[in-house]
Amino acid sequence: MSEDRRLMVLRAIVQDYVQTSEPVGSKALVERHHLGVSAATVRNDMALLEEEGLIHAPHTSAGRVPTDAGYRVFVDRLSAVKPLGPGERRAISQFLQGAVDLDDVVDRTVRLLASLTRQVAVVQYPSLSRSTVRHIELVPLGATHLMVVLIVNTGRVEQRVVDTGRPLVGTDGEAFVAAMRTQVNEVAAGVPFTVAATRLRRLVEEADGDSGSDGGDRAALQTVVSALADALVEEREERVVLAGQANLARSGADFPRTIGPILEALEEHVTLLRLLGQLGDDPDLVSVRIGSENPVSGLQTTSLVSMGYGSGSERVASLGVLGPTRMDYPTTMASVRAVARYVSEILDANQAT
């Protein structure tokens, strides 16, 4: 019972400190919370929590504030992430459903997260290493030019215009484009990017080895496959988008020195990609990394709440928010989870259509 009560005291300290930003004393806890014990008992519990490293006294204050370890216990003991209200869920759905393509989805998502949580929002573009080719379209443009359109399962669309060096007009040209469209989709549609790239290269090699093939046809196929290979390069899409950096200034008192190191760390997108990439593959898991748990020195006064999103059961990327450790964790976790799930639903819908 004593341990359960100490956890109740810790929870009350976290809640009050997040709300007021002031160190919490035993008298305030007894007045604000129905703990069912005296102030003396609460002081004793607070002393034990301090010995355990879960709270500490800043400077000479009589009150206590949570440590990183205290926040960790608080987050781990949350019985469940509370759901958002119907109005909030409806607002999220309506805002995201209006997106016209993947770029718009990412832009809307990062702005929505920053607005909901009043923190810095971070959204990772879907990793091409986890993406699959949905369809390849070839559209003739003039006598010899062709638009090569790569459509990804995430809804991303890549376009390249190439000069095939071969006439594409007339019955012969139309038949050639139709046959090439069929060929590239037969080997690439529905498979991961890395597999698609290998199969497309093999398609060109087999055409090179076919003595009955016209040289112009082989060159045109090589041009199309080269354009697709360029679109399939993974490094181009390994990036993140941020919004709400100005929210850090609102929480300036939560950072012991300055927000400078945090802003510098946020500029290193490779660092953010690494942090987001350290999530597990469980798309239903909300990850919370608190203070010193962050391996990046510039971010060790912050907490990162993140979650994967994807198509079906596979996570293709992550999104989240970053803010001070004095954060409303239950509400932030609920917002991140709700937005991640809606983005996943949009990707599923794009894949089905």
Short mmCIF file of C-alpha atoms in Angstrom, two decimals:
data_model
loop_
_atom_site.label_atom_id
_atom_site.label_comp_id
_atom_site.label_asym_id
_atom_site.label_seq_id
_atom_site.Cartn_x
_atom_site.Cartn_y
_atom_site.Cartn_z
CA MET A 1 0.00 0.00 0.00
CA SER A 2 2.85 2.39 0.85
CA GLU A 3 4.42 1.90 -2.59
CA ASP A 4 1.07 2.48 -4.30
CA ARG A 5 0.61 5.66 -2.28
CA ARG A 6 4.09 6.90 -3.20
CA LEU A 7 3.19 6.39 -6.85
CA MET A 8 0.02 8.40 -6.27
CA VAL A 9 2.13 11.17 -4.73
CA LEU A 10 4.57 11.04 -7.65
CA ARG A 11 1.70 11.22 -10.14
CA ALA A 12 0.26 14.23 -8.28
CA ILE A 13 3.64 15.99 -8.26
CA VAL A 14 4.07 15.44 -12.01
CA GLN A 15 0.56 16.67 -12.77
CA ASP A 16 0.87 19.78 -10.61
CA TYR A 17 4.36 20.66 -11.85
CA VAL A 18 3.34 20.28 -15.50
CA GLN A 19 0.35 22.52 -14.90
CA THR A 20 1.96 25.23 -12.74
CA SER A 21 5.72 24.97 -13.52
CA GLU A 22 6.24 25.62 -9.79
CA PRO A 23 7.91 23.19 -7.33
CA VAL A 24 5.25 21.21 -5.47
CA GLY A 25 5.04 21.03 -1.69
CA SER A 26 3.27 18.58 0.58
CA LYS A 27 0.67 21.13 1.69
CA ALA A 28 -0.36 21.84 -1.91
CA LEU A 29 -0.62 18.10 -2.62
CA VAL A 30 -2.95 17.54 0.33
CA GLU A 31 -5.09 20.53 -0.67
CA ARG A 32 -5.36 19.70 -4.37
CA HIS A 33 -5.52 15.90 -4.33
CA HIS A 34 -7.58 13.42 -2.36
CA LEU A 35 -4.72 11.29 -1.10
CA GLY A 36 -6.45 10.23 2.08
CA VAL A 37 -3.41 10.84 4.31
CA SER A 38 -1.92 13.67 6.35
CA ALA A 39 0.61 16.21 5.16
CA ALA A 40 3.21 14.53 7.39
CA THR A 41 2.67 11.20 5.63
CA VAL A 42 2.96 12.93 2.25
CA ARG A 43 6.23 14.57 3.36
CA ASN A 44 7.55 11.15 4.34
CA ASP A 45 6.55 9.71 0.95
CA MET A 46 8.21 12.65 -0.78
CA ALA A 47 11.40 12.00 1.16
CA LEU A 48 11.39 8.36 -0.01
CA LEU A 49 10.72 9.44 -3.62
CA GLU A 50 13.69 11.79 -3.37
CA GLU A 51 15.91 8.99 -2.05
CA GLU A 52 14.85 6.91 -5.05
CA GLY A 53 15.88 9.72 -7.40
CA LEU A 54 12.36 10.32 -8.71
CA ILE A 55 11.99 13.91 -7.44
CA HIS A 56 14.41 16.58 -6.29
CA ALA A 57 14.43 20.04 -4.73
CA PRO A 58 15.57 22.79 -7.09
CA HIS A 59 17.90 25.21 -5.33
CA THR A 60 16.61 26.00 -1.83
CA SER A 61 12.91 25.54 -2.63
CA ALA A 62 10.78 23.66 -0.15
CA GLY A 63 8.89 22.10 -3.04
CA ARG A 64 9.92 19.23 -5.27
CA VAL A 65 9.97 18.65 -9.04
CA PRO A 66 10.16 15.38 -10.98
CA THR A 67 13.47 14.09 -12.31
CA ASP A 68 13.85 12.36 -15.68
CA ALA A 69 13.55 9.07 -13.81
CA GLY A 70 10.37 10.32 -12.14
CA TYR A 71 8.81 11.22 -15.47
CA ARG A 72 9.83 7.78 -16.75
CA VAL A 73 8.03 6.01 -13.90
CA PHE A 74 5.00 8.24 -14.45
CA VAL A 75 4.87 7.43 -18.18
CA ASP A 76 5.50 3.71 -17.68
CA ARG A 77 2.72 3.50 -15.10
CA LEU A 78 0.10 5.06 -17.37
CA SER A 79 -2.48 2.29 -17.63
CA ALA A 80 -3.32 3.31 -21.20
CA VAL A 81 -3.02 6.24 -23.55
CA LYS A 82 -6.26 8.13 -23.12
CA PRO A 83 -8.24 8.59 -26.34
CA LEU A 84 -8.92 12.02 -27.74
CA GLY A 85 -12.47 13.33 -27.64
CA PRO A 86 -14.82 12.94 -30.63
CA GLY A 87 -14.44 16.59 -31.58
CA GLU A 88 -10.63 16.40 -31.61
CA ARG A 89 -10.64 13.20 -33.65
CA ARG A 90 -13.09 14.67 -36.14
CA ALA A 91 -10.97 17.82 -36.52
CA ILE A 92 -7.84 15.73 -37.17
CA SER A 93 -9.64 13.57 -39.72
CA GLN A 94 -11.10 16.53 -41.62
CA PHE A 95 -7.79 18.40 -41.67
CA LEU A 96 -5.78 15.45 -42.99
CA GLN A 97 -8.38 14.07 -45.39
CA GLY A 98 -8.17 17.23 -47.49
CA ALA A 99 -4.58 16.45 -48.54
CA VAL A 100 -4.04 16.03 -52.28
CA ASP A 101 -0.73 14.10 -52.28
CA LEU A 102 2.00 12.82 -49.98
CA ASP A 103 3.80 16.16 -49.76
CA ASP A 104 0.52 17.76 -48.68
CA VAL A 105 -0.09 14.96 -46.15
CA VAL A 106 3.34 15.53 -44.56
CA ASP A 107 2.91 19.31 -44.55
CA ARG A 108 -0.55 19.14 -42.99
CA THR A 109 0.58 16.53 -40.46
CA VAL A 110 3.55 18.50 -39.14
CA ARG A 111 1.50 21.69 -38.82
CA LEU A 112 -1.35 19.82 -37.14
CA LEU A 113 0.94 18.16 -34.58
CA ALA A 114 2.60 21.47 -33.70
CA SER A 115 -0.82 23.08 -33.25
CA LEU A 116 -2.31 20.24 -31.18
CA THR A 117 0.61 19.85 -28.79
CA ARG A 118 2.18 23.33 -28.87
CA GLN A 119 5.54 21.61 -29.22
CA VAL A 120 8.03 21.11 -32.05
CA ALA A 121 6.56 18.62 -34.52
CA VAL A 122 8.77 16.25 -36.52
CA VAL A 123 7.51 14.15 -39.43
CA GLN A 124 9.72 11.74 -41.35
CA TYR A 125 8.99 11.18 -45.02
CA PRO A 126 8.22 7.52 -45.77
CA SER A 127 11.49 5.66 -46.20
CA LEU A 128 11.91 4.36 -49.71
CA SER A 129 13.62 1.28 -48.29
CA ARG A 130 10.24 0.36 -46.80
CA SER A 131 8.16 1.43 -49.80
CA THR A 132 6.87 -0.56 -52.75
CA VAL A 133 6.11 0.33 -56.34
CA ARG A 134 2.39 0.62 -56.91
CA HIS A 135 2.37 1.38 -60.63
CA ILE A 136 4.55 2.78 -63.42
CA GLU A 137 2.91 4.89 -66.09
CA LEU A 138 4.49 5.93 -69.41
CA VAL A 139 2.96 8.96 -71.14
CA PRO A 140 4.15 9.99 -74.65
CA LEU A 141 5.01 13.69 -74.97
CA GLY A 142 5.68 14.61 -78.57
CA ALA A 143 7.65 12.67 -81.13
CA THR A 144 10.33 10.98 -78.99
CA HIS A 145 9.79 12.22 -75.43
CA LEU A 146 8.15 10.20 -72.68
CA MET A 147 6.98 11.09 -69.18
CA VAL A 148 7.93 8.31 -66.75
CA VAL A 149 5.62 8.33 -63.72
CA LEU A 150 6.46 6.26 -60.63
CA ILE A 151 3.54 5.83 -58.21
CA VAL A 152 4.46 4.55 -54.73
CA ASN A 153 2.24 2.66 -52.28
CA THR A 154 2.54 5.60 -49.87
CA GLY A 155 0.92 7.92 -52.41
CA ARG A 156 4.17 9.55 -53.48
CA VAL A 157 4.43 10.32 -57.20
CA GLU A 158 7.77 10.82 -58.98
CA GLN A 159 7.95 12.09 -62.56
CA ARG A 160 10.76 12.20 -65.10
CA VAL A 161 10.66 13.37 -68.73
CA VAL A 162 13.12 11.55 -70.98
CA ASP A 163 14.05 11.57 -74.65
CA THR A 164 13.88 7.96 -75.82
CA GLY A 165 15.55 8.72 -79.14
CA ARG A 166 12.89 6.59 -80.79
CA PRO A 167 9.69 7.69 -82.59
CA LEU A 168 6.67 7.24 -80.31
CA VAL A 169 3.96 8.44 -82.71
CA GLY A 170 1.72 6.31 -84.86
CA THR A 171 0.57 2.76 -84.40
CA ASP A 172 4.09 1.36 -84.03
CA GLY A 173 5.05 3.96 -81.41
CA GLU A 174 1.86 3.45 -79.41
CA ALA A 175 2.33 -0.31 -79.45
CA PHE A 176 5.93 0.05 -78.29
CA VAL A 177 4.97 2.30 -75.36
CA ALA A 178 2.15 -0.07 -74.37
CA ALA A 179 4.48 -3.09 -74.49
CA MET A 180 7.17 -1.30 -72.45
CA ARG A 181 4.56 -0.18 -69.90
CA THR A 182 3.47 -3.79 -69.50
CA GLN A 183 7.07 -5.01 -69.19
CA VAL A 184 8.16 -2.59 -66.46
CA ASN A 185 4.97 -3.14 -64.42
CA GLU A 186 5.23 -6.91 -64.66
CA VAL A 187 8.67 -6.87 -63.04
CA ALA A 188 8.37 -3.88 -60.68
CA ALA A 189 4.76 -3.35 -59.53
CA GLY A 190 3.97 -4.54 -56.03
CA VAL A 191 7.56 -5.16 -54.92
CA PRO A 192 9.98 -3.18 -52.69
CA PHE A 193 12.14 -0.53 -54.31
CA THR A 194 15.38 -2.46 -53.98
CA VAL A 195 13.83 -5.52 -55.64
CA ALA A 196 12.22 -3.37 -58.35
CA ALA A 197 15.56 -1.75 -59.21
CA THR A 198 17.23 -5.15 -59.59
CA ARG A 199 14.44 -6.54 -61.75
CA LEU A 200 14.42 -3.49 -64.01
CA ARG A 201 18.18 -3.77 -64.58
CA ARG A 202 17.72 -7.43 -65.44
CA LEU A 203 14.99 -6.48 -67.89
CA VAL A 204 17.45 -4.28 -69.79
CA GLU A 205 20.14 -6.97 -69.70
CA GLU A 206 17.75 -9.51 -71.17
CA ALA A 207 16.76 -7.05 -73.89
CA ASP A 208 20.46 -6.48 -74.67
CA GLY A 209 20.89 -10.22 -75.05
CA ASP A 210 17.92 -10.59 -77.38
CA SER A 211 19.36 -10.60 -80.90
CA GLY A 212 15.89 -10.08 -82.33
CA SER A 213 15.36 -6.77 -80.51
CA ASP A 214 15.69 -3.47 -82.33
CA GLY A 215 18.60 -1.35 -81.10
CA GLY A 216 16.39 1.71 -80.77
CA ASP A 217 13.92 -0.22 -78.64
CA ARG A 218 16.69 -1.39 -76.31
CA ALA A 219 18.08 2.14 -75.99
CA ALA A 220 14.63 3.52 -75.22
CA LEU A 221 14.06 0.86 -72.56
CA GLN A 222 17.47 1.65 -71.05
CA THR A 223 16.55 5.34 -70.89
CA VAL A 224 13.25 4.60 -69.14
CA VAL A 225 14.86 2.21 -66.66
CA SER A 226 17.61 4.76 -65.88
CA ALA A 227 14.92 7.36 -65.11
CA LEU A 228 13.15 4.89 -62.82
CA ALA A 229 16.41 4.00 -61.10
CA ASP A 230 16.98 7.69 -60.38
CA ALA A 231 13.50 7.93 -58.86
CA LEU A 232 14.15 4.85 -56.75
CA VAL A 233 17.30 6.21 -55.08
CA GLU A 234 16.66 5.91 -51.35
CA GLU A 235 18.79 8.79 -50.10
CA ARG A 236 16.59 11.39 -51.75
CA GLU A 237 13.70 10.69 -49.42
CA GLU A 238 15.54 10.20 -46.13
CA ARG A 239 14.43 13.52 -44.68
CA VAL A 240 12.25 15.08 -42.02
CA VAL A 241 10.01 18.13 -41.89
CA LEU A 242 9.68 20.31 -38.77
CA ALA A 243 7.16 22.86 -37.54
CA GLY A 244 6.57 24.76 -34.32
CA GLN A 245 10.17 25.59 -33.42
CA ALA A 246 8.88 28.91 -32.05
CA ASN A 247 7.06 26.91 -29.36
CA LEU A 248 10.43 26.35 -27.69
CA ALA A 249 10.56 30.04 -26.78
CA ARG A 250 7.22 29.67 -24.98
CA SER A 251 8.88 27.03 -22.78
CA GLY A 252 12.13 28.93 -22.37
CA ALA A 253 12.00 28.75 -18.56
CA ASP A 254 12.12 24.94 -18.78
CA PHE A 255 15.62 24.97 -20.26
CA PRO A 256 18.37 25.64 -17.71
CA ARG A 257 20.64 27.54 -20.08
CA THR A 258 19.35 28.34 -23.55
CA ILE A 259 17.39 26.84 -26.40
CA GLY A 260 20.41 27.36 -28.67
CA PRO A 261 21.77 23.77 -28.42
CA ILE A 262 18.27 22.41 -29.03
CA LEU A 263 17.82 24.47 -32.19
CA GLU A 264 21.28 23.39 -33.39
CA ALA A 265 20.40 19.73 -32.82
CA LEU A 266 17.09 20.16 -34.67
CA GLU A 267 18.98 21.48 -37.69
CA GLU A 268 20.83 18.16 -37.91
CA HIS A 269 18.18 16.17 -39.75
CA VAL A 270 20.43 13.12 -39.89
CA THR A 271 20.34 13.08 -36.09
CA LEU A 272 16.56 13.31 -36.03
CA LEU A 273 16.28 10.53 -38.60
CA ARG A 274 18.47 8.32 -36.43
CA LEU A 275 16.36 9.02 -33.34
CA LEU A 276 13.11 8.31 -35.17
CA GLY A 277 14.61 5.23 -36.78
CA GLN A 278 15.34 3.68 -33.38
CA LEU A 279 11.66 2.90 -32.89
CA GLY A 280 10.51 -0.70 -32.97
CA ASP A 281 8.39 -2.05 -35.80
CA ASP A 282 5.20 -2.18 -33.71
CA PRO A 283 2.96 0.45 -35.37
CA ASP A 284 0.77 0.64 -32.24
CA LEU A 285 3.58 1.60 -29.85
CA VAL A 286 4.00 5.20 -28.70
CA SER A 287 7.66 5.77 -27.81
CA VAL A 288 8.66 8.30 -25.14
CA ARG A 289 12.31 9.27 -24.74
CA ILE A 290 12.83 11.53 -21.72
CA GLY A 291 15.67 13.96 -21.05
CA SER A 292 18.94 12.14 -20.50
CA GLU A 293 17.57 9.11 -22.36
CA ASN A 294 18.21 11.09 -25.55
CA PRO A 295 21.70 10.24 -26.83
CA VAL A 296 22.11 13.67 -28.45
CA SER A 297 23.61 16.12 -25.95
CA GLY A 298 21.70 19.10 -27.31
CA LEU A 299 18.38 17.33 -26.72
CA GLN A 300 18.95 16.07 -23.18
CA THR A 301 16.73 18.74 -21.68
CA THR A 302 13.85 17.65 -23.92
CA SER A 303 11.48 14.73 -24.38
CA LEU A 304 10.60 13.12 -27.69
CA VAL A 305 7.20 11.45 -28.06
CA SER A 306 6.99 9.54 -31.33
CA MET A 307 5.18 6.77 -33.16
CA GLY A 308 5.50 4.95 -36.44
CA TYR A 309 2.99 5.23 -39.23
CA GLY A 310 2.60 3.09 -42.29
CA SER A 311 0.51 1.12 -44.71
CA GLY A 312 -1.08 -2.05 -43.40
CA SER A 313 0.96 -3.53 -40.57
CA GLU A 314 4.31 -2.19 -41.78
CA ARG A 315 5.84 1.03 -40.47
CA VAL A 316 7.24 3.14 -43.30
CA ALA A 317 8.24 6.19 -41.24
CA SER A 318 7.75 7.97 -37.91
CA LEU A 319 6.34 11.19 -36.57
CA GLY A 320 6.39 12.87 -33.19
CA VAL A 321 6.83 15.97 -31.09
CA LEU A 322 9.72 17.32 -29.10
CA GLY A 323 9.42 19.64 -26.11
CA PRO A 324 10.56 20.19 -22.54
CA THR A 325 10.54 17.28 -20.10
CA ARG A 326 7.82 19.23 -18.24
CA MET A 327 5.29 17.97 -20.74
CA ASP A 328 1.68 16.85 -20.54
CA TYR A 329 2.61 13.29 -21.49
CA PRO A 330 -0.87 11.69 -21.55
CA THR A 331 -2.32 14.35 -23.87
CA THR A 332 0.78 14.52 -26.04
CA MET A 333 0.93 10.73 -26.42
CA ALA A 334 -2.78 10.67 -27.32
CA SER A 335 -2.30 13.37 -29.96
CA VAL A 336 0.72 11.66 -31.52
CA ARG A 337 -1.04 8.30 -31.61
CA ALA A 338 -4.23 9.73 -33.12
CA VAL A 339 -2.39 11.63 -35.85
CA ALA A 340 -0.18 8.63 -36.69
CA ARG A 341 -3.21 6.40 -37.05
CA TYR A 342 -5.01 8.85 -39.33
CA VAL A 343 -1.93 9.22 -41.53
CA SER A 344 -1.73 5.43 -41.75
CA GLU A 345 -5.37 5.29 -42.78
CA ILE A 346 -4.70 7.82 -45.55
CA LEU A 347 -1.78 5.74 -46.83
CA ASP A 348 -3.94 2.62 -46.79
CA ALA A 349 -6.65 4.42 -48.73
CA ASN A 350 -4.10 5.64 -51.29
CA GLN A 351 -2.81 2.11 -51.74
CA ALA A 352 -6.31 0.70 -52.21
CA THR A 353 -7.37 3.19 -54.88
#
